[in-house]
């Protein structure tokens, strides 16, 4: 933002639009989607970490990392929206921290989704050497590196912004990630644009390359001839999920670019931002655990065994 208007004044203007259109009601679908996510993701995580066989598979460790990042994002998003609905004032430093953690968890999920595509390509391209090239110990190191990569730039920008502004104790009527990041963007515009553009470009190129190569490698094996083959269905499911993961980020970037445009009514910007954060951003988080729970037979079998074991323990406790 190029204007020197205090961020508290800007958020107050958005609050007026939220109240005018009763947009706090979007908290209802947010709660429903979050609860659906919380019903599935922890079960899959427990299944992966309790099974020694699943912990030795790179794809399941990558999936676990996606689920952890998604859980962190949906819980953080829900807590923020509840505070906003209650109009609980938040310090500018706290809102900046929420914004930084949200960006970090989102980027971590995107990076890990990209790595899952690369992992699939590597498993198909080098099936005999795959386990030797990417052992579980290396996967753990890669996952730590993904979190560091996702966090280092947002936290660096947050620290620089706080040192430059010094508005540690300024109270905000609501904490809005778009406004917070837009305010930070005014001081680090080039860096933020480069960060998002390079990250999106690299992930998109990697995913496109891997899928094109996968098709070229497997097209002679006859698995694409059947319209409803497992390969086609899997590709379609993954393509839809990738679109759901990437689309909210692109929409959010467009919102950042247009945040200072006076020819776009504030009501439109508030509506788009609210729908994006309350619905679009959460959709892949709720679909991913159910899709992968059904797609990977090893996970679904482990979940069933876990549930049966828990049911047996409850039955024995009741009988006693």
Tab-separated table of C-alpha atoms in Angstrom, residues 193-307:
chain	number	residue	atom	x	y	z
A	193	UNK	CA	6.431	-10.444	-5.949
A	194	UNK	CA	9.677	-12.211	-6.855
A	195	UNK	CA	9.199	-14.758	-4.037
A	196	UNK	CA	5.660	-15.713	-5.059
A	197	UNK	CA	6.393	-15.601	-8.794
A	198	UNK	CA	9.551	-17.710	-8.628
A	199	UNK	CA	7.986	-20.238	-6.243
A	200	UNK	CA	4.853	-20.629	-8.390
A	201	UNK	CA	6.865	-20.796	-11.618
A	202	UNK	CA	9.305	-23.434	-10.328
A	203	UNK	CA	6.531	-25.616	-8.888
A	204	UNK	CA	4.434	-25.339	-12.056
A	205	UNK	CA	7.371	-26.169	-14.329
A	206	UNK	CA	8.400	-29.155	-12.208
A	207	UNK	CA	4.866	-30.550	-12.101
A	208	UNK	CA	4.347	-30.033	-15.851
A	209	UNK	CA	7.679	-31.646	-16.725
A	210	UNK	CA	7.058	-34.668	-14.487
A	211	UNK	CA	3.550	-35.302	-15.825
A	212	UNK	CA	4.641	-34.934	-19.446
A	213	UNK	CA	7.542	-37.333	-18.873
A	214	UNK	CA	5.268	-39.771	-17.021
A	215	UNK	CA	2.882	-39.830	-19.974
A	216	UNK	CA	5.731	-40.356	-22.449
A	217	UNK	CA	7.161	-43.208	-20.360
A	218	UNK	CA	3.851	-45.020	-19.810
A	219	UNK	CA	2.002	-44.390	-23.090
A	220	UNK	CA	3.469	-47.534	-24.705
A	221	UNK	CA	2.323	-49.763	-21.822
A	222	UNK	CA	-1.370	-49.656	-22.750
A	223	UNK	CA	-2.583	-48.187	-19.465
A	224	UNK	CA	-4.064	-45.125	-21.214
A	225	UNK	CA	-6.205	-47.050	-23.727
A	226	UNK	CA	-9.108	-47.624	-21.351
A	227	UNK	CA	-11.128	-44.460	-20.753
A	228	UNK	CA	-11.678	-45.349	-17.098
A	229	UNK	CA	-8.274	-46.878	-16.420
A	230	UNK	CA	-6.683	-46.456	-12.996
A	231	UNK	CA	-3.992	-44.230	-14.517
A	232	UNK	CA	-6.541	-41.853	-16.081
A	233	UNK	CA	-8.646	-41.651	-12.924
A	234	UNK	CA	-5.553	-41.081	-10.781
A	235	UNK	CA	-4.263	-38.359	-13.112
A	236	UNK	CA	-7.659	-36.647	-13.134
A	237	UNK	CA	-7.933	-36.772	-9.324
A	238	UNK	CA	-4.432	-35.425	-8.832
A	239	UNK	CA	-4.991	-32.740	-11.452
A	240	UNK	CA	-8.144	-31.503	-9.716
A	241	UNK	CA	-6.393	-31.527	-6.337
A	242	UNK	CA	-3.402	-29.623	-7.717
A	243	UNK	CA	-5.773	-27.040	-9.198
A	244	UNK	CA	-7.490	-26.657	-5.821
A	245	UNK	CA	-4.128	-26.168	-4.097
A	246	UNK	CA	-2.721	-23.658	-6.561
A	247	UNK	CA	-5.831	-21.645	-7.539
A	248	UNK	CA	-6.372	-19.887	-4.165
A	249	UNK	CA	-2.727	-18.825	-4.130
A	250	UNK	CA	-2.978	-17.315	-7.607
A	251	UNK	CA	-6.230	-15.572	-6.651
A	252	UNK	CA	-4.585	-14.252	-3.484
A	253	UNK	CA	-1.671	-12.902	-5.533
A	254	UNK	CA	-4.094	-11.118	-7.871
A	255	UNK	CA	-5.811	-9.628	-4.810
A	256	UNK	CA	-2.445	-8.296	-3.625
A	257	UNK	CA	-1.742	-6.710	-7.004
A	258	UNK	CA	-5.178	-5.043	-7.114
A	259	UNK	CA	-5.409	-4.069	-3.457
A	260	UNK	CA	-4.674	-0.384	-4.150
A	261	UNK	CA	-6.866	-0.084	-7.259
A	262	UNK	CA	-9.486	2.621	-6.732
A	263	UNK	CA	-11.568	1.537	-9.738
A	264	UNK	CA	-12.485	-1.746	-8.017
A	265	UNK	CA	-15.157	-1.273	-5.317
A	266	UNK	CA	-14.063	-2.170	-1.819
A	267	UNK	CA	-17.136	-4.369	-1.435
A	268	UNK	CA	-15.973	-6.566	-4.330
A	269	UNK	CA	-12.488	-6.912	-2.877
A	270	UNK	CA	-13.852	-7.835	0.553
A	271	UNK	CA	-16.228	-10.406	-0.963
A	272	UNK	CA	-13.483	-12.052	-3.038
A	273	UNK	CA	-11.057	-12.122	-0.123
A	274	UNK	CA	-13.662	-13.586	2.247
A	275	UNK	CA	-14.757	-16.347	-0.137
A	276	UNK	CA	-11.145	-17.196	-0.950
A	277	UNK	CA	-10.052	-17.494	2.692
A	278	UNK	CA	-13.246	-19.124	4.009
A	279	UNK	CA	-13.938	-21.598	1.183
A	280	UNK	CA	-11.463	-21.876	-1.697
A	281	UNK	CA	-8.350	-22.014	0.512
A	282	UNK	CA	-9.884	-24.836	2.577
A	283	UNK	CA	-11.271	-27.073	-0.175
A	284	UNK	CA	-8.021	-28.949	-0.978
A	285	UNK	CA	-7.427	-29.430	2.770
A	286	UNK	CA	-10.720	-31.282	3.145
A	287	UNK	CA	-10.474	-33.285	-0.100
A	288	UNK	CA	-6.835	-34.406	0.240
A	289	UNK	CA	-7.173	-36.820	3.211
A	290	UNK	CA	-10.271	-38.493	1.755
A	291	UNK	CA	-8.781	-38.752	-1.737
A	292	UNK	CA	-5.460	-40.199	-0.568
A	293	UNK	CA	-7.170	-42.384	2.032
A	294	UNK	CA	-9.149	-44.034	-0.770
A	295	UNK	CA	-6.404	-43.869	-3.407
A	296	UNK	CA	-3.695	-45.589	-1.336
A	297	UNK	CA	-4.828	-49.078	-0.379
A	298	UNK	CA	-2.101	-49.439	2.239
A	299	UNK	CA	-3.411	-46.389	4.101
A	300	UNK	CA	-7.068	-47.467	3.915
A	301	UNK	CA	-6.153	-50.957	5.180
A	302	UNK	CA	-4.129	-49.471	8.048
A	303	UNK	CA	-6.994	-47.127	8.953
A	304	UNK	CA	-9.457	-50.035	9.017
A	305	UNK	CA	-7.144	-52.092	11.240
A	306	UNK	CA	-6.707	-49.115	13.551
A	307	UNK	CA	-10.459	-48.560	13.812
